[in-house]
Amino acid sequence: MPHSNKMRRMEIYKERDTQVFLSKFLKGEISELEPVYDVKLGYSYPMVEEIVGDASSVESFLNKLYEAGVLERRLYDKIIYCPRCGSANVSVHYCCPYCKSFNIQRSSLIEHVKCGYMDVEENFRKGDKLVCPKCHEELKKLDVDYRKAGVWCTCRDCGKSFDIPLTAHFCRDCHTTFTFEDAVFKDFYAYTLKEEVKEEASLGLVMITPISDFLMENGFKVESPAFLKGKSGANHMFDIAAYKERGKTQKVTVIDLAVSEDVVSEQSVIALFAKIYDVSPDNAYLIAVPKVSENGKKMAELYNIKVIEAKNSKEVIEVLESEVLEK
Ligand SMILES: [Zn+2]
Ligand SMILES: [Zn+2]
Ligand SMILES: [Zn+2]
């Protein structure tokens, strides 16, 4: 997986909606998200709608997770919507290719094996029996006495016959008839969490939530993710911001999380420094999972950023317990 995608995913894991959504997969509440069908509205994902708040942003939410490589998808169904009113309550009309009427009669073509005579089924019908109109023998067993040789259609309006009808669509709501060419034709997918990102996702989710909870239990006001305005007027995002009253002033602690497969580079230190330079919090922590580069460590010291190297949230909390709380 490309590195830029991984960065993108780590950003995505910080979003509240994503956290709620992915935790359903990680907790095993769902293994595959399938669209739910409604005759008028077509397909939707009610569970996602509930999380993101409105139906119109569901598609972009799922697309974002798919494009970042968090979700996998398989084509579930294709759906046709009316081009005039948008309804999914659409039926298929099989039409006469000559006069376009959908008032057609479909018959089976039958061949009498013995004499070779072929005609539509109706012409063989004699009461509840099938009798050959040519040789007058009774047809008893399918595939022995006779065989079905396809369909044959007759138009009840113009009287012409044909074997392949035209296909058209009819909107049961606004009664518009339209062709495949004009139909709104849309793909719907079923989604699963990618096996390769399960660990990464749970780390992103599993780290931040317990740390936030720990800080709240210890009397901090916590925002996660937090947007703090700097001296420049710009807003900066931190994974966690924790506030505590100290006499008449409020102490602000910002925490960023950087995750790497092996070593977190100094880039994360520089990025955090750029933000705290503008925001000037009382404390700044970089949680590096599992550890930070030597260069990053030196820079952090220079910039007054405290680095916590940890493999899990428990290790982070142990350090925070001795550091943040004692101050
Ligand atoms: Zn319609
Ligand atoms: Zn016709
Ligand atoms: Zn016959």
Short mmCIF file of C-alpha atoms and ligand atoms in Angstrom, two decimals:
data_model
loop_
_atom_site.label_atom_id
_atom_site.label_comp_id
_atom_site.label_asym_id
_atom_site.label_seq_id
_atom_site.Cartn_x
_atom_site.Cartn_y
_atom_site.Cartn_z
CA MET A 1 0.00 0.00 0.00
CA PRO A 2 1.41 3.41 -0.91
CA HIS A 3 2.64 5.60 1.92
CA SER A 4 0.41 8.57 1.00
CA ASN A 5 -2.62 6.33 1.35
CA LYS A 6 -1.50 5.33 4.81
CA MET A 7 -1.18 8.98 5.85
CA ARG A 8 -4.63 9.59 4.44
CA ARG A 9 -6.02 6.67 6.41
CA MET A 10 -4.46 7.83 9.66
CA GLU A 11 -6.22 11.17 9.14
CA ILE A 12 -9.47 9.37 8.41
CA TYR A 13 -9.27 7.27 11.59
CA LYS A 14 -9.36 10.48 13.59
CA GLU A 15 -12.77 11.46 12.28
CA ARG A 16 -15.58 10.72 14.68
CA ASP A 17 -17.94 9.30 12.03
CA THR A 18 -15.25 6.94 10.80
CA GLN A 19 -14.48 5.83 14.34
CA VAL A 20 -18.10 5.00 15.05
CA PHE A 21 -18.47 3.24 11.70
CA LEU A 22 -15.25 1.21 11.84
CA SER A 23 -15.78 0.18 15.44
CA LYS A 24 -18.89 -1.70 14.28
CA PHE A 25 -16.66 -3.84 12.07
CA LEU A 26 -13.90 -4.16 14.67
CA LYS A 27 -16.35 -5.19 17.40
CA GLY A 28 -17.83 -7.75 15.04
CA GLU A 29 -21.29 -6.12 14.95
CA ILE A 30 -21.16 -6.28 11.16
CA SER A 31 -18.88 -8.17 8.82
CA GLU A 32 -20.31 -6.82 5.58
CA LEU A 33 -22.35 -3.71 4.96
CA GLU A 34 -25.08 -4.40 2.41
CA PRO A 35 -27.42 -1.79 0.95
CA VAL A 36 -31.06 -2.00 2.00
CA TYR A 37 -33.75 -1.86 -0.68
CA ASP A 38 -36.81 0.34 -0.71
CA VAL A 39 -39.21 0.20 -3.64
CA LYS A 40 -39.36 4.00 -4.09
CA LEU A 41 -35.96 5.14 -2.90
CA GLY A 42 -33.95 2.23 -4.20
CA TYR A 43 -30.88 1.27 -2.20
CA SER A 44 -29.58 3.03 0.86
CA TYR A 45 -27.32 2.35 3.84
CA PRO A 46 -29.46 3.32 6.87
CA MET A 47 -26.74 2.41 9.36
CA VAL A 48 -24.29 4.82 7.71
CA GLU A 49 -26.99 7.47 7.38
CA GLU A 50 -27.49 7.33 11.13
CA ILE A 51 -23.78 7.90 11.71
CA VAL A 52 -23.09 10.66 9.18
CA GLY A 53 -26.38 12.41 9.86
CA ASP A 54 -27.83 12.81 6.38
CA ALA A 55 -28.48 10.61 3.38
CA SER A 56 -26.76 12.90 0.88
CA SER A 57 -23.28 12.41 2.36
CA VAL A 58 -23.39 8.62 2.67
CA GLU A 59 -21.99 8.00 -0.79
CA SER A 60 -19.01 10.34 -0.37
CA PHE A 61 -18.34 8.91 3.09
CA LEU A 62 -18.16 5.34 1.78
CA ASN A 63 -16.20 6.40 -1.31
CA LYS A 64 -13.63 8.18 0.82
CA LEU A 65 -13.06 5.04 2.91
CA TYR A 66 -12.91 2.91 -0.20
CA GLU A 67 -10.46 5.18 -2.02
CA ALA A 68 -8.17 5.42 1.01
CA GLY A 69 -8.00 1.64 1.09
CA VAL A 70 -9.92 1.15 4.35
CA LEU A 71 -12.87 -0.63 2.80
CA GLU A 72 -13.19 -3.28 0.17
CA ARG A 73 -16.28 -3.50 -2.00
CA ARG A 74 -18.07 -5.91 -4.29
CA LEU A 75 -20.75 -5.05 -6.81
CA TYR A 76 -24.05 -5.88 -5.11
CA ASP A 77 -26.62 -4.68 -7.66
CA LYS A 78 -27.28 -2.15 -10.38
CA ILE A 79 -30.36 -0.07 -10.15
CA ILE A 80 -32.43 1.96 -12.60
CA TYR A 81 -33.99 5.25 -11.61
CA CYS A 82 -36.59 7.23 -13.55
CA PRO A 83 -34.81 10.10 -15.38
CA ARG A 84 -37.83 12.34 -14.79
CA CYS A 85 -38.77 11.93 -11.11
CA GLY A 86 -35.87 9.89 -9.69
CA SER A 87 -38.04 7.06 -8.42
CA ALA A 88 -36.65 3.54 -8.29
CA ASN A 89 -40.13 2.11 -8.68
CA VAL A 90 -39.49 1.19 -12.29
CA SER A 91 -40.78 -1.79 -14.24
CA VAL A 92 -39.62 -3.42 -17.46
CA HIS A 93 -41.78 -3.27 -20.58
CA TYR A 94 -41.13 -5.73 -23.38
CA CYS A 95 -42.26 -4.01 -26.57
CA CYS A 96 -43.05 -4.65 -30.19
CA PRO A 97 -40.02 -3.61 -32.31
CA TYR A 98 -42.36 -2.40 -35.09
CA CYS A 99 -44.92 -0.21 -33.35
CA LYS A 100 -43.26 0.03 -29.82
CA SER A 101 -46.46 -1.13 -28.08
CA PHE A 102 -45.92 -3.15 -24.91
CA ASN A 103 -49.21 -4.96 -25.49
CA ILE A 104 -47.54 -8.10 -26.75
CA GLN A 105 -48.30 -11.75 -26.30
CA ARG A 106 -45.50 -14.14 -25.51
CA SER A 107 -45.81 -17.75 -26.69
CA SER A 108 -43.61 -20.79 -26.66
CA LEU A 109 -42.56 -22.25 -29.96
CA ILE A 110 -43.15 -26.00 -30.08
CA GLU A 111 -41.71 -28.51 -32.46
CA HIS A 112 -43.32 -31.90 -33.02
CA VAL A 113 -40.26 -34.15 -33.10
CA LYS A 114 -41.77 -36.91 -35.25
CA CYS A 115 -43.06 -34.79 -38.19
CA GLY A 116 -40.93 -31.71 -37.67
CA TYR A 117 -43.87 -29.31 -37.57
CA MET A 118 -43.20 -26.11 -35.61
CA ASP A 119 -45.75 -23.58 -34.36
CA VAL A 120 -46.72 -21.57 -31.31
CA GLU A 121 -48.11 -23.52 -28.36
CA GLU A 122 -51.67 -22.16 -28.76
CA ASN A 123 -51.99 -23.83 -32.14
CA PHE A 124 -51.20 -27.21 -30.58
CA ARG A 125 -53.72 -26.78 -27.75
CA LYS A 126 -56.82 -28.93 -27.89
CA GLY A 127 -58.55 -28.58 -24.52
CA ASP A 128 -55.95 -29.71 -21.98
CA LYS A 129 -54.02 -31.71 -24.58
CA LEU A 130 -51.37 -30.83 -27.13
CA VAL A 131 -52.17 -32.14 -30.60
CA CYS A 132 -50.07 -31.59 -33.73
CA PRO A 133 -52.12 -29.52 -36.25
CA LYS A 134 -50.27 -31.15 -39.15
CA CYS A 135 -50.29 -34.89 -38.40
CA HIS A 136 -52.96 -34.84 -35.62
CA GLU A 137 -50.89 -36.96 -33.26
CA GLU A 138 -51.00 -36.19 -29.55
CA LEU A 139 -47.85 -34.75 -27.96
CA LYS A 140 -47.38 -36.31 -24.53
CA LYS A 141 -43.83 -36.05 -23.29
CA LEU A 142 -41.67 -32.96 -23.37
CA ASP A 143 -38.24 -33.59 -24.92
CA VAL A 144 -39.51 -36.94 -26.26
CA ASP A 145 -42.59 -36.19 -28.41
CA TYR A 146 -41.97 -32.47 -28.67
CA ARG A 147 -39.49 -29.81 -27.65
CA LYS A 148 -39.65 -26.15 -26.87
CA ALA A 149 -37.84 -24.16 -29.53
CA GLY A 150 -37.76 -20.71 -27.93
CA VAL A 151 -40.24 -17.86 -27.67
CA TRP A 152 -42.34 -16.18 -30.25
CA CYS A 153 -44.08 -12.87 -29.65
CA THR A 154 -47.08 -11.35 -31.35
CA CYS A 155 -48.07 -7.70 -31.08
CA ARG A 156 -51.70 -7.31 -30.09
CA ASP A 157 -51.73 -3.80 -31.57
CA CYS A 158 -50.11 -4.15 -35.00
CA GLY A 159 -50.36 -7.94 -35.34
CA LYS A 160 -46.71 -8.45 -36.31
CA SER A 161 -44.62 -11.29 -34.89
CA PHE A 162 -41.03 -11.30 -33.69
CA ASP A 163 -38.75 -13.32 -31.44
CA ILE A 164 -36.81 -10.64 -29.54
CA PRO A 165 -38.83 -7.80 -28.00
CA LEU A 166 -37.45 -4.34 -27.32
CA THR A 167 -36.88 -3.46 -23.68
CA ALA A 168 -38.25 -0.24 -22.24
CA HIS A 169 -38.80 1.03 -18.70
CA PHE A 170 -41.94 2.38 -17.11
CA CYS A 171 -41.95 4.59 -14.02
CA ARG A 172 -44.81 3.46 -11.79
CA ASP A 173 -44.72 6.83 -9.99
CA CYS A 174 -44.78 9.44 -12.77
CA HIS A 175 -45.79 7.05 -15.58
CA THR A 176 -42.94 8.03 -17.88
CA THR A 177 -41.74 5.44 -20.34
CA PHE A 178 -38.03 5.61 -21.04
CA THR A 179 -35.29 3.58 -22.68
CA PHE A 180 -32.15 2.07 -21.18
CA GLU A 181 -30.25 4.92 -22.84
CA ASP A 182 -32.12 7.55 -20.80
CA ALA A 183 -32.30 5.59 -17.54
CA VAL A 184 -30.28 6.66 -14.53
CA PHE A 185 -28.18 3.57 -14.01
CA LYS A 186 -26.28 3.20 -10.77
CA ASP A 187 -23.98 0.70 -9.08
CA PHE A 188 -24.42 -0.36 -5.47
CA TYR A 189 -21.79 -2.09 -3.43
CA ALA A 190 -21.49 -4.22 -0.34
CA TYR A 191 -18.54 -3.15 1.82
CA THR A 192 -16.15 -4.95 4.12
CA LEU A 193 -13.24 -3.74 6.20
CA LYS A 194 -9.96 -4.59 4.48
CA GLU A 195 -8.13 -7.35 6.27
CA GLU A 196 -4.77 -5.52 5.94
CA VAL A 197 -5.97 -2.37 7.71
CA LYS A 198 -7.79 -3.99 10.61
CA GLU A 199 -4.81 -3.71 12.94
CA GLU A 200 -3.95 -0.20 11.80
CA ALA A 201 -7.57 0.95 12.17
CA SER A 202 -7.99 -0.54 15.60
CA LEU A 203 -4.73 1.10 16.68
CA GLY A 204 -5.86 4.51 15.50
CA LEU A 205 -9.21 4.04 17.19
CA VAL A 206 -8.08 2.05 20.17
CA MET A 207 -5.31 4.47 21.14
CA ILE A 208 -7.22 7.72 21.08
CA THR A 209 -10.44 6.72 22.81
CA PRO A 210 -8.89 5.26 26.03
CA ILE A 211 -6.50 8.21 26.33
CA SER A 212 -9.39 10.67 26.02
CA ASP A 213 -11.39 8.69 28.56
CA PHE A 214 -8.47 8.58 30.98
CA LEU A 215 -8.03 12.35 30.80
CA MET A 216 -11.74 12.97 31.33
CA GLU A 217 -11.79 10.69 34.35
CA ASN A 218 -9.01 12.82 35.76
CA GLY A 219 -10.88 16.07 35.53
CA PHE A 220 -9.79 17.30 32.14
CA LYS A 221 -12.13 18.73 29.60
CA VAL A 222 -11.29 16.85 26.44
CA GLU A 223 -11.78 17.50 22.73
CA SER A 224 -10.89 14.90 20.13
CA PRO A 225 -10.13 15.78 17.46
CA ALA A 226 -9.65 19.37 18.55
CA PHE A 227 -9.43 22.51 16.46
CA LEU A 228 -7.45 25.29 18.11
CA LYS A 229 -7.06 28.78 16.75
CA GLY A 230 -3.50 30.07 16.57
CA LYS A 231 -2.09 33.60 16.77
CA SER A 232 -2.07 33.68 12.98
CA GLY A 233 -5.82 33.13 12.93
CA ALA A 234 -5.48 29.68 11.41
CA ASN A 235 -7.18 26.63 12.91
CA HIS A 236 -5.02 23.65 13.77
CA MET A 237 -6.18 20.12 14.34
CA PHE A 238 -4.86 18.03 17.22
CA ASP A 239 -5.83 14.45 17.98
CA ILE A 240 -6.64 15.41 21.55
CA ALA A 241 -6.79 18.72 23.43
CA ALA A 242 -7.19 18.56 27.21
CA TYR A 243 -8.05 21.55 29.39
CA LYS A 244 -7.79 21.97 33.14
CA GLU A 245 -8.50 24.94 35.38
CA ARG A 246 -5.47 26.01 37.42
CA GLY A 247 -6.63 28.80 39.67
CA LYS A 248 -7.77 31.57 37.38
CA THR A 249 -6.07 30.24 34.26
CA GLN A 250 -6.75 27.31 32.05
CA LYS A 251 -3.91 24.95 31.16
CA VAL A 252 -4.02 23.57 27.67
CA THR A 253 -2.42 20.25 26.74
CA VAL A 254 -2.33 19.08 23.15
CA ILE A 255 -1.63 15.50 22.09
CA ASP A 256 -0.90 14.14 18.64
CA LEU A 257 -0.62 10.50 17.72
CA ALA A 258 1.86 9.27 15.12
CA VAL A 259 1.78 5.65 14.06
CA SER A 260 4.36 3.82 12.02
CA GLU A 261 5.11 0.21 11.26
CA ASP A 262 8.64 0.66 12.64
CA VAL A 263 9.84 4.18 13.45
CA VAL A 264 7.97 7.48 13.47
CA SER A 265 10.05 10.04 11.54
CA GLU A 266 10.93 13.60 12.59
CA GLN A 267 8.26 14.80 10.13
CA SER A 268 5.63 14.21 12.82
CA VAL A 269 7.66 16.27 15.30
CA ILE A 270 8.02 19.10 12.80
CA ALA A 271 4.32 19.03 11.97
CA LEU A 272 3.37 19.24 15.63
CA PHE A 273 5.89 22.01 16.25
CA ALA A 274 4.45 24.12 13.43
CA LYS A 275 1.06 23.92 15.11
CA ILE A 276 2.15 24.57 18.70
CA TYR A 277 4.29 27.49 17.54
CA ASP A 278 1.07 29.13 16.45
CA VAL A 279 -1.25 27.87 19.21
CA SER A 280 1.15 28.07 22.23
CA PRO A 281 -0.33 25.37 24.47
CA ASP A 282 1.07 24.75 27.97
CA ASN A 283 2.03 21.18 27.15
CA ALA A 284 2.49 19.31 23.89
CA TYR A 285 2.80 15.56 23.62
CA LEU A 286 3.63 13.40 20.67
CA ILE A 287 2.62 9.80 21.14
CA ALA A 288 4.83 7.76 18.84
CA VAL A 289 3.76 4.21 18.10
CA PRO A 290 5.93 2.24 18.49
CA LYS A 291 8.86 4.71 18.74
CA VAL A 292 10.37 7.87 17.27
CA SER A 293 13.61 8.27 15.28
CA GLU A 294 16.74 9.54 17.08
CA ASN A 295 16.62 12.73 15.05
CA GLY A 296 12.96 13.20 15.95
CA LYS A 297 13.79 12.76 19.63
CA LYS A 298 16.45 15.51 19.50
CA MET A 299 14.12 17.87 17.67
CA ALA A 300 11.31 17.24 20.12
CA GLU A 301 13.60 18.18 23.00
CA LEU A 302 14.60 21.35 21.23
CA TYR A 303 10.99 22.29 20.51
CA ASN A 304 9.78 21.42 24.00
CA ILE A 305 7.59 18.57 22.80
CA LYS A 306 7.29 15.60 25.13
CA VAL A 307 7.51 12.30 23.33
CA ILE A 308 5.78 9.21 24.64
CA GLU A 309 6.89 6.03 22.93
CA ALA A 310 4.34 3.31 23.35
CA LYS A 311 2.92 0.20 21.79
CA ASN A 312 -0.56 0.57 23.24
CA SER A 313 -2.81 2.98 25.10
CA LYS A 314 -1.99 1.37 28.46
CA GLU A 315 1.65 2.38 28.13
CA VAL A 316 0.62 5.92 27.18
CA ILE A 317 -1.69 6.21 30.17
CA GLU A 318 1.07 5.07 32.53
CA VAL A 319 3.27 7.93 31.35
CA LEU A 320 0.44 10.46 31.40
CA GLU A 321 -0.44 9.39 34.93
CA SER A 322 3.00 10.40 36.19
CA GLU A 323 3.43 13.46 33.97
CA VAL A 324 0.21 15.32 33.32
CA LEU A 325 -1.44 14.68 36.63
CA GLU A 326 1.46 15.76 38.76
CA LYS A 327 1.69 19.17 37.20
ZN ZN B 1 -40.80 8.86 -12.71
ZN ZN B 2 -46.70 -3.76 -32.88
ZN ZN B 3 -46.85 -33.63 -36.29
#
